[in-house]
């Protein structure tokens, strides 16, 4: 693992571990702000709990687990995607700058909104980072290319040996051997 990954992943994950722990400990502080985002989602997805506080806790738990995994470099791509998925509703619920009346409050919420968008970008980059190893897609394409190449070589080899064998068989048949 490179030094940048070893330092950068825990730095990126730290905000989610801290925020997730806060949501786990006291979801009642966040639940009122999350309500406008939670209601439409729970109405459409029956598998989710109806309580806003439970969803805030679930969101916090995913952030803590994903942040810890990302910070330690365990399943970092999956962890980054999981944390990114939690960041979208968190941002939409917590930093609705377009609804703020006070100009200074609006400016503060816009800054936090853009900070979260920036963190989302970092998480997406982390989710795409293969750690200098080839991605599964590249490995699959490379293996398919190798198989096509090998099949082509086998085909040429069979054609190259089949013609002389057929000729030799024809000569043997004419000679009666």
XYZ file of C-alpha atoms in Angstrom:
177
model
C 0.000 0.000 0.000
C 1.343 3.423 -0.907
C 2.026 6.048 1.726
C -0.692 8.296 0.289
C -3.313 5.557 0.621
C -2.085 4.626 4.087
C -2.474 8.225 5.271
C -5.340 9.417 3.059
C -7.881 6.677 3.718
C -7.973 7.155 7.515
C -8.134 10.919 7.030
C -11.118 10.558 4.717
C -12.757 7.992 6.993
C -12.343 9.985 10.213
C -15.270 12.317 9.512
C -17.618 9.388 8.930
C -16.568 7.498 12.027
C -17.066 10.601 14.185
C -20.355 11.588 12.538
C -21.647 8.023 12.566
C -20.900 7.655 16.283
C -22.766 10.901 16.950
C -25.787 9.604 14.994
C -25.678 6.303 16.883
C -25.467 7.969 20.298
C -28.097 10.652 19.854
C -30.263 10.193 16.758
C -32.923 12.499 18.225
C -30.678 15.478 17.403
C -30.596 14.613 13.700
C -34.043 13.044 13.245
C -36.039 16.279 12.786
C -33.761 17.418 9.957
C -33.806 13.959 8.381
C -37.602 13.632 8.420
C -38.251 15.308 5.016
C -35.805 12.908 3.342
C -36.748 9.791 5.319
C -40.531 9.893 4.808
C -40.574 9.592 0.987
C -37.963 6.817 1.108
C -39.720 4.732 3.782
C -43.018 5.088 1.922
C -41.443 3.452 -1.143
C -39.091 0.929 0.502
C -40.952 -1.339 2.882
C -37.784 -3.091 4.125
C -36.640 0.045 5.948
C -37.818 0.821 9.486
C -40.569 3.439 9.787
C -38.907 5.324 12.632
C -36.710 8.209 11.547
C -34.494 7.720 14.598
C -33.909 4.069 13.652
C -32.926 5.081 10.134
C -30.583 7.739 11.495
C -28.992 5.056 13.708
C -28.735 2.666 10.735
C -27.128 5.399 8.647
C -24.699 6.116 11.484
C -23.844 2.438 11.880
C -23.057 2.120 8.183
C -20.877 5.220 8.414
C -18.982 3.878 11.430
C -18.422 0.400 9.979
C -17.635 1.717 6.504
C -15.344 4.400 7.910
C -13.426 1.918 10.059
C -13.051 -0.504 7.141
C -11.944 2.308 4.839
C -9.531 3.682 7.438
C -7.884 0.297 7.976
C -7.836 -0.470 4.254
C -10.104 -3.523 4.552
C -12.484 -3.828 1.594
C -11.777 -0.145 0.900
C -13.689 0.041 -2.377
C -16.863 -1.467 -0.926
C -16.502 0.587 2.267
C -16.110 3.799 0.268
C -19.249 3.005 -1.739
C -21.226 2.235 1.417
C -20.167 5.465 3.079
C -20.866 7.407 -0.135
C -24.391 5.971 -0.174
C -24.968 7.272 3.359
C -23.536 10.680 2.543
C -26.184 11.537 -0.054
C -29.213 11.500 2.292
C -27.129 13.034 5.078
C -26.217 15.957 2.851
C -29.723 16.430 1.496
C -31.236 16.323 4.978
C -28.659 18.314 6.905
C -27.532 21.063 4.549
C -30.577 22.399 2.712
C -29.049 25.807 2.011
C -31.762 26.656 -0.510
C -34.331 26.724 2.310
C -32.361 28.993 4.659
C -33.786 32.509 5.070
C -30.839 34.178 6.823
C -28.002 35.002 4.361
C -25.258 34.003 6.816
C -27.037 30.712 7.626
C -27.498 30.100 3.885
C -23.774 30.707 3.293
C -22.818 28.315 6.114
C -25.156 25.586 4.859
C -23.852 26.033 1.295
C -20.276 25.603 2.556
C -21.242 22.396 4.406
C -23.191 21.149 1.386
C -20.201 21.697 -0.905
C -17.864 20.125 1.672
C -20.030 17.010 1.632
C -20.104 17.012 -2.172
C -16.298 17.202 -2.086
C -16.115 14.291 0.354
C -18.478 12.355 -1.922
C -16.028 12.955 -4.762
C -13.170 11.660 -2.617
C -15.188 8.577 -1.706
C -15.973 7.895 -5.353
C -12.269 8.165 -6.183
C -11.496 5.792 -3.290
C -14.165 3.381 -4.542
C -12.497 3.362 -7.956
C -8.957 3.002 -6.558
C -7.644 -0.506 -7.155
C -4.534 0.023 -5.052
C -2.282 -0.212 -8.142
C -3.633 -3.679 -8.883
C -5.543 -4.276 -12.078
C -9.297 -4.001 -11.722
C -11.537 -7.041 -12.074
C -12.815 -5.650 -15.367
C -9.275 -5.343 -16.730
C -8.380 -8.823 -15.491
C -11.459 -10.279 -17.187
C -10.739 -8.516 -20.467
C -7.089 -9.536 -20.306
C -7.997 -13.178 -19.626
C -10.520 -13.165 -22.494
C -7.918 -11.707 -24.823
C -5.444 -14.413 -23.752
C -8.034 -17.126 -24.346
C -8.817 -15.757 -27.816
C -5.102 -15.681 -28.605
C -4.614 -19.263 -27.390
C -7.650 -20.461 -29.363
C -6.275 -18.803 -32.483
C -2.917 -20.544 -31.993
C -4.634 -23.926 -31.518
C -6.714 -23.327 -34.647
C -3.615 -22.499 -36.703
C -1.771 -25.509 -35.295
C -4.636 -27.852 -36.126
C -4.895 -26.471 -39.658
C -1.122 -26.691 -40.143
C -0.958 -30.350 -39.076
C -4.264 -31.449 -40.588
C -3.286 -30.681 -44.211
C -0.097 -32.748 -44.247
C -1.820 -35.560 -42.336
C -4.659 -35.619 -44.849
C -2.194 -35.628 -47.725
C -0.197 -38.436 -46.156
C -3.392 -40.413 -45.569
C -4.397 -39.962 -49.199
C -0.990 -41.130 -50.418
C -1.116 -44.169 -48.137
C -4.564 -45.040 -49.445
C -3.353 -44.872 -53.073
C -0.313 -46.982 -52.305
C -2.382 -49.495 -50.378
C -0.218 -49.328 -47.332
